[in-house]
Amino acid sequence: MKLPANLKVTFEKTKLDDPEEAAALRDAQLYAKSTVFGIAEQDPKSKAARYYSVPGSQAEEYAQYRIGVYAQEGLTMVGERRHSRAEVRPADGKSDGYVVTYCSDESKVAGKHIASGEEFPSDPGPMNLWHWTLDMVPSPKVDGLWLAKKVIVKGRASAECG
């Protein structure tokens, strides 16, 4: 996923000793990046977002919805979305996956109208802090790949991320 030069998605380094947890975190982060990639390419059915989510899952629907909102309005993103405070824990007894959480800060992101080039900068503060919770499960087809099955993104997340 190559983003435009004026758009960056960064992640704070998180050291995990367990290779499975590290892989689940890596692919949860790539799922988040794939939604930004889909926004940049203006494609709600982005192959990248579909690659990192379980087919037909809530996570796939969320990515399509989020990308679609931007595409429908003719908007894209510029700037840097920063991610931090990643944690990984085993899912409850219902699956063999992991729950991955992290924060994202969009205070250095601006919306941009594609047609006019007009930008709408963000302000620092709770409006631009997001807390992500992703249920990650192993891919049944690709060894070592973890897929987002469910994602909850809470806005105004200063309690979790501030």
XYZ file of N, CA and C in Angstrom:
486
model
N 0.840 -1.176 0.000
C 0.000 0.000 0.000
C 0.886 1.241 0.000
N 0.947 1.874 -1.109
C 1.730 3.100 -1.212
C 0.775 4.286 -1.133
N 0.933 5.068 -0.073
C 0.111 6.259 0.116
C 0.695 7.424 -0.674
N -0.149 8.404 -1.003
C 0.373 9.613 -1.649
C 1.438 10.269 -0.768
N 2.325 11.032 -1.382
C 3.437 11.661 -0.658
C 2.966 12.597 0.453
N 1.773 13.162 0.326
C 1.279 14.113 1.327
C 0.421 13.462 2.417
N 0.485 12.134 2.512
C -0.316 11.397 3.494
C 0.540 10.317 4.150
N 0.585 10.347 5.486
C 1.361 9.360 6.237
C 0.491 8.726 7.321
N 0.747 7.467 7.573
C 0.140 6.733 8.679
C 1.294 6.144 9.470
N 1.441 6.567 10.735
C 2.576 6.110 11.536
C 2.085 5.386 12.785
N 2.945 4.493 13.284
C 2.631 3.693 14.460
C 3.793 3.736 15.435
N 3.469 4.001 16.680
C 4.467 3.935 17.749
C 4.948 2.488 17.854
N 6.243 2.291 18.033
C 6.795 0.940 18.168
C 6.257 0.286 19.439
N 5.854 -0.968 19.310
C 5.369 -1.757 20.438
C 6.132 -3.071 20.435
N 6.840 -3.342 21.502
C 7.624 -4.579 21.612
C 6.748 -5.669 22.207
N 6.548 -6.725 21.448
C 5.798 -7.891 21.922
C 6.686 -9.119 21.781
N 6.775 -9.910 22.834
C 7.619 -11.103 22.803
C 6.975 -12.265 22.053
N 5.663 -12.348 22.117
C 4.948 -13.445 21.462
C 4.797 -13.144 19.968
N 5.298 -14.015 19.088
C 5.226 -13.740 17.648
C 3.797 -13.700 17.102
N 2.893 -14.470 17.693
C 1.491 -14.443 17.244
C 0.847 -13.102 17.588
N 1.107 -12.611 18.801
C 0.576 -11.300 19.199
C 1.151 -10.201 18.307
N 2.446 -10.296 18.027
C 3.093 -9.290 17.175
C 2.484 -9.308 15.772
N 2.190 -10.490 15.249
C 1.590 -10.597 13.913
C 0.161 -10.043 13.910
N -0.595 -10.335 14.959
C -1.965 -9.803 15.056
C -1.934 -8.278 15.123
N -0.995 -7.719 15.885
C -0.860 -6.267 15.969
C -0.460 -5.687 14.613
N 0.514 -6.288 13.972
C 0.970 -5.809 12.657
C -0.197 -5.727 11.684
N -1.008 -6.788 11.626
C -2.090 -6.805 10.653
C -3.270 -5.929 11.073
N -3.454 -5.709 12.368
C -4.458 -4.736 12.820
C -4.042 -3.335 12.379
N -2.757 -3.051 12.476
C -2.250 -1.751 12.023
C -2.381 -1.626 10.510
N -2.128 -2.695 9.792
C -2.271 -2.655 8.336
C -3.740 -2.510 7.927
N -4.642 -3.057 8.719
C -6.076 -2.838 8.471
C -6.381 -1.344 8.579
N -5.883 -0.694 9.636
C -6.116 0.738 9.802
C -5.517 1.519 8.635
N -4.311 1.157 8.238
C -3.664 1.835 7.112
C -4.451 1.592 5.824
N -5.021 0.395 5.681
C -5.756 0.085 4.456
C -7.006 0.955 4.299
N -7.615 1.371 5.405
C -8.778 2.265 5.292
C -8.331 3.631 4.779
N -7.191 4.114 5.255
C -6.659 5.389 4.774
C -6.280 5.255 3.295
N -5.685 4.136 2.928
C -5.336 3.868 1.532
C -6.593 3.895 0.657
N -7.666 3.255 1.128
C -8.929 3.245 0.387
C -9.493 4.646 0.217
N -9.361 5.480 1.251
C -9.804 6.876 1.155
C -8.979 7.596 0.089
N -7.670 7.384 0.100
C -6.798 8.039 -0.879
C -7.125 7.602 -2.305
N -7.450 6.327 -2.487
C -7.769 5.860 -3.837
C -9.248 6.004 -4.173
N -10.059 6.458 -3.192
C -11.491 6.720 -3.401
C -12.257 5.467 -3.819
N -11.906 4.329 -3.203
C -12.523 3.059 -3.579
C -13.060 2.331 -2.350
N -14.394 2.433 -2.094
C -14.971 1.738 -0.942
C -14.761 0.222 -0.967
N -14.535 -0.335 -2.136
C -14.295 -1.776 -2.249
C -12.799 -2.056 -2.400
N -11.996 -1.217 -1.795
C -10.545 -1.303 -1.876
C -10.052 -2.730 -1.594
N -9.189 -3.215 -2.464
C -8.625 -4.552 -2.275
C -7.809 -4.637 -0.991
N -7.132 -3.548 -0.645
C -6.307 -3.544 0.566
C -7.178 -3.746 1.807
N -8.259 -3.007 1.909
C -9.143 -3.134 3.077
C -9.779 -4.522 3.124
N -10.119 -5.058 1.976
C -10.707 -6.402 1.951
C -9.674 -7.460 2.318
N -8.414 -7.233 1.947
C -7.363 -8.206 2.246
C -7.176 -8.383 3.756
N -7.306 -7.306 4.520
C -7.047 -7.353 5.961
C -8.309 -7.529 6.799
N -9.428 -7.903 6.177
C -10.647 -8.146 6.948
C -11.304 -9.450 6.515
N -12.028 -10.047 7.441
C -12.760 -11.282 7.157
C -13.861 -10.947 6.149
N -13.958 -11.700 5.056
C -15.004 -11.418 4.065
C -16.399 -11.438 4.695
N -17.174 -10.391 4.410
C -18.539 -10.300 4.921
C -18.653 -9.901 6.377
N -17.534 -9.593 7.008
C -17.549 -9.267 8.445
C -17.917 -7.810 8.690
N -18.173 -7.520 9.941
C -18.441 -6.147 10.359
C -17.234 -5.269 10.066
N -16.017 -5.793 10.210
C -14.809 -5.009 9.945
C -14.723 -4.637 8.459
N -15.068 -5.551 7.585
C -15.073 -5.231 6.156
C -16.129 -4.169 5.856
N -17.302 -4.309 6.451
C -18.369 -3.325 6.254
C -17.960 -1.952 6.787
N -17.298 -1.915 7.939
C -16.853 -0.644 8.506
C -15.880 0.053 7.555
N -14.898 -0.677 7.038
C -13.921 -0.081 6.125
C -14.616 0.461 4.878
N -15.536 -0.309 4.320
C -16.259 0.148 3.128
C -17.073 1.406 3.437
N -17.715 1.426 4.592
C -18.510 2.588 4.983
C -17.626 3.819 5.143
N -16.537 3.669 5.904
C -15.650 4.804 6.200
C -15.057 5.379 4.911
N -14.585 4.502 4.036
C -14.031 4.937 2.757
C -15.126 5.577 1.904
N -16.298 4.967 1.915
C -17.417 5.457 1.111
C -17.863 6.853 1.479
N -17.821 7.194 2.758
C -18.194 8.540 3.198
C -17.296 9.577 2.524
N -16.002 9.324 2.528
C -15.059 10.243 1.881
C -15.279 10.276 0.369
N -15.399 9.110 -0.251
C -15.545 9.036 -1.703
C -16.816 9.747 -2.168
N -17.910 9.547 -1.443
C -19.184 10.161 -1.818
C -19.105 11.685 -1.775
N -18.337 12.217 -0.835
C -18.204 13.668 -0.693
C -17.064 14.248 -1.532
N -16.317 13.389 -2.226
C -15.196 13.859 -3.030
C -14.051 14.379 -2.178
N -13.858 13.751 -1.016
C -12.822 14.162 -0.075
C -11.728 13.119 0.029
N -10.557 13.577 0.374
C -9.459 12.693 0.723
C -8.806 13.249 1.988
N -7.709 12.648 2.385
C -6.981 13.083 3.578
C -5.566 13.478 3.173
N -5.010 14.459 3.887
C -3.601 14.813 3.770
C -3.061 14.998 5.183
N -1.774 14.840 5.351
C -1.166 15.000 6.667
C -0.722 13.660 7.231
N -0.704 13.584 8.560
C -0.226 12.381 9.241
C -1.204 11.931 10.318
N -1.634 10.678 10.209
C -2.427 10.064 11.282
C -1.472 9.202 12.097
N -1.362 9.537 13.384
C -0.423 8.855 14.273
C -1.174 7.888 15.187
N -0.569 6.705 15.391
C -1.153 5.663 16.243
C -0.212 5.366 17.403
N -0.782 5.120 18.568
C 0.026 4.850 19.756
C -0.744 3.964 20.729
N -0.068 3.631 21.818
C -0.660 2.890 22.944
C -1.257 1.544 22.544
N -0.587 0.836 21.680
C -1.096 -0.467 21.240
C -0.994 -1.498 22.364
N -2.028 -2.308 22.461
C -2.065 -3.438 23.394
C -2.698 -4.624 22.690
N -2.245 -5.815 23.054
C -2.780 -7.047 22.485
C -3.086 -7.993 23.636
N -4.270 -8.585 23.599
C -4.627 -9.581 24.617
C -5.399 -10.719 23.938
N -5.329 -11.908 24.514
C -6.098 -13.006 23.936
C -7.596 -12.688 23.966
N -8.290 -13.092 22.929
C -9.744 -12.930 22.900
C -10.350 -13.827 23.965
N -11.573 -13.510 24.356
C -12.238 -14.387 25.323
C -12.373 -15.780 24.723
N -12.879 -16.719 25.435
C -12.904 -18.120 25.034
C -13.644 -18.446 23.755
N -14.239 -17.462 23.087
C -15.044 -17.730 21.900
C -14.220 -17.941 20.632
N -12.970 -17.493 20.624
C -12.164 -17.658 19.407
C -10.699 -17.846 19.776
N -9.902 -18.181 18.771
C -8.472 -18.354 18.998
C -7.707 -17.104 18.557
N -8.385 -15.977 18.585
C -7.779 -14.742 18.124
C -7.307 -13.847 19.249
N -7.095 -12.598 18.877
C -6.634 -11.576 19.816
C -7.502 -10.332 19.687
N -7.539 -9.573 20.764
C -8.143 -8.252 20.741
C -6.988 -7.258 20.743
N -6.971 -6.398 19.749
C -5.932 -5.383 19.613
C -6.578 -4.022 19.831
N -5.962 -3.219 20.683
C -6.434 -1.853 20.879
C -5.288 -0.884 20.632
N -5.622 0.283 20.157
C -4.656 1.372 20.026
C -5.416 2.677 19.835
N -4.688 3.759 19.923
C -5.243 5.094 19.747
C -4.756 5.667 18.429
N -5.557 6.528 17.838
C -5.085 7.293 16.684
C -5.385 8.761 16.922
N -4.473 9.570 16.452
C -4.558 11.021 16.600
C -4.581 11.627 15.205
N -5.675 12.308 14.880
C -5.830 12.911 13.561
C -5.668 14.434 13.607
N -5.044 14.948 14.662
C -4.894 16.400 14.767
C -3.952 16.972 13.708
N -3.145 16.130 13.077
C -2.252 16.586 12.004
C -2.755 16.129 10.631
N -4.052 15.839 10.565
C -4.682 15.425 9.317
C -5.620 16.546 8.867
N -5.686 16.744 7.575
C -6.650 17.684 7.012
C -7.493 16.943 5.980
N -8.761 17.330 5.910
C -9.583 16.862 4.812
C -9.269 17.718 3.597
N -9.411 17.133 2.423
C -9.106 17.876 1.203
C -10.142 17.541 0.139
N -10.778 18.602 -0.403
C -11.671 18.413 -1.541
C -10.823 18.083 -2.758
N -11.112 16.969 -3.390
C -10.327 16.538 -4.545
C -10.491 17.518 -5.708
N -11.704 17.948 -5.968
C -11.965 18.811 -7.125
C -11.305 20.181 -6.995
N -11.428 20.810 -5.830
C -10.924 22.183 -5.673
C -9.533 22.250 -5.058
N -9.118 21.204 -4.376
C -7.842 21.216 -3.671
C -7.904 21.920 -2.325
N -9.077 22.434 -1.957
C -9.243 23.139 -0.684
C -9.058 22.171 0.483
N -8.284 22.604 1.491
C -8.015 21.778 2.666
C -8.734 22.323 3.893
N -9.103 21.398 4.778
C -9.775 21.732 6.029
C -8.973 21.121 7.171
N -8.057 21.910 7.772
C -7.198 21.366 8.830
C -7.990 20.957 10.066
N -7.411 20.020 10.815
C -7.979 19.570 12.084
C -7.380 20.376 13.223
N -8.054 20.360 14.338
C -7.547 21.002 15.548
C -7.122 19.930 16.535
N -6.083 20.211 17.334
C -5.730 19.266 18.392
C -6.871 19.188 19.407
N -6.971 18.078 20.047
C -7.985 17.940 21.089
C -8.782 16.667 20.945
N -9.754 16.484 21.818
C -10.496 15.225 21.886
C -11.283 14.876 20.623
N -11.652 15.879 19.828
C -12.404 15.589 18.595
C -11.579 14.731 17.628
N -10.272 14.760 17.752
C -9.406 14.063 16.808
C -8.659 12.895 17.429
N -9.105 12.444 18.591
C -8.537 11.249 19.223
C -9.532 10.105 19.068
N -9.021 8.980 18.602
C -9.864 7.808 18.336
C -9.277 6.590 19.036
N -10.140 5.782 19.626
C -9.710 4.538 20.270
C -10.259 3.371 19.460
N -9.355 2.521 19.016
C -9.689 1.373 18.172
C -9.664 0.086 18.994
N -10.655 -0.770 18.786
C -10.679 -2.125 19.335
C -10.982 -3.062 18.171
N -10.047 -3.956 17.896
C -10.204 -4.867 16.765
C -10.135 -6.311 17.233
N -11.088 -7.107 16.801
C -11.031 -8.552 17.003
C -10.294 -9.138 15.805
N -9.135 -9.728 16.069
C -8.292 -10.274 15.014
C -8.312 -11.803 15.086
N -8.488 -12.429 13.927
C -8.527 -13.892 13.846
C -7.551 -14.347 12.763
N -7.019 -15.569 12.911
C -6.090 -16.052 11.883
C -6.813 -16.297 10.559
N -6.130 -15.982 9.484
C -6.686 -16.240 8.156
C -6.752 -17.747 7.923
N -7.866 -18.241 7.388
C -7.943 -19.670 7.081
C -7.163 -20.036 5.813
N -6.737 -19.004 5.044
C -6.102 -19.270 3.749
C -4.628 -18.900 3.690
N -4.211 -17.891 4.453
C -2.839 -17.401 4.356
C -2.160 -17.560 5.707
N -1.175 -18.420 5.767
C -0.462 -18.677 7.014
C 0.227 -17.403 7.505
N 0.025 -17.089 8.778
C 0.668 -15.926 9.381
C -0.092 -14.626 9.221
N -1.181 -14.624 8.451
C -1.984 -13.422 8.245
C -3.120 -13.395 9.258
N -3.342 -12.230 9.861
C -4.437 -12.023 10.801
C -5.431 -11.063 10.177
N -6.714 -11.369 10.330
C -7.767 -10.589 9.709
C -8.634 -9.914 10.767
N -9.045 -8.694 10.484
C -9.979 -7.988 11.357
C -11.366 -8.579 11.123
N -12.000 -8.966 12.206
C -13.349 -9.527 12.123
C -14.377 -8.502 12.592
N -14.009 -7.773 13.623
C -14.896 -6.754 14.172
C -14.035 -5.577 14.607
N -14.540 -4.378 14.370
C -13.809 -3.181 14.775
C -14.780 -2.200 15.414
N -14.353 -1.648 16.514
C -15.104 -0.578 17.168
C -14.150 0.603 17.262
N -14.571 1.728 16.709
C -13.754 2.926 16.740
C -14.546 3.986 17.500
N -14.012 4.377 18.647
C -14.678 5.356 19.495
C -14.024 6.716 19.291
N -14.812 7.701 18.932
C -14.320 9.060 18.759
C -14.299 9.810 20.076
N -13.655 10.972 20.051
C -13.525 11.813 21.241
C -12.970 11.003 22.412
N -11.924 10.270 22.138
C -11.417 9.269 23.085
C -10.329 9.825 24.005
N -10.549 10.995 24.571
C -9.519 11.564 25.438
C -9.340 10.735 26.706
N -10.365 10.064 27.183
C -10.224 9.227 28.378
C -9.254 8.062 28.120
N -9.319 7.487 26.915
C -8.470 6.367 26.563
C -7.130 6.805 25.968
N -7.122 7.940 25.306
C -5.976 8.308 24.494
C -5.350 9.656 24.846
N -5.970 10.403 25.717
C -5.481 11.771 26.000
C -4.344 11.836 26.958
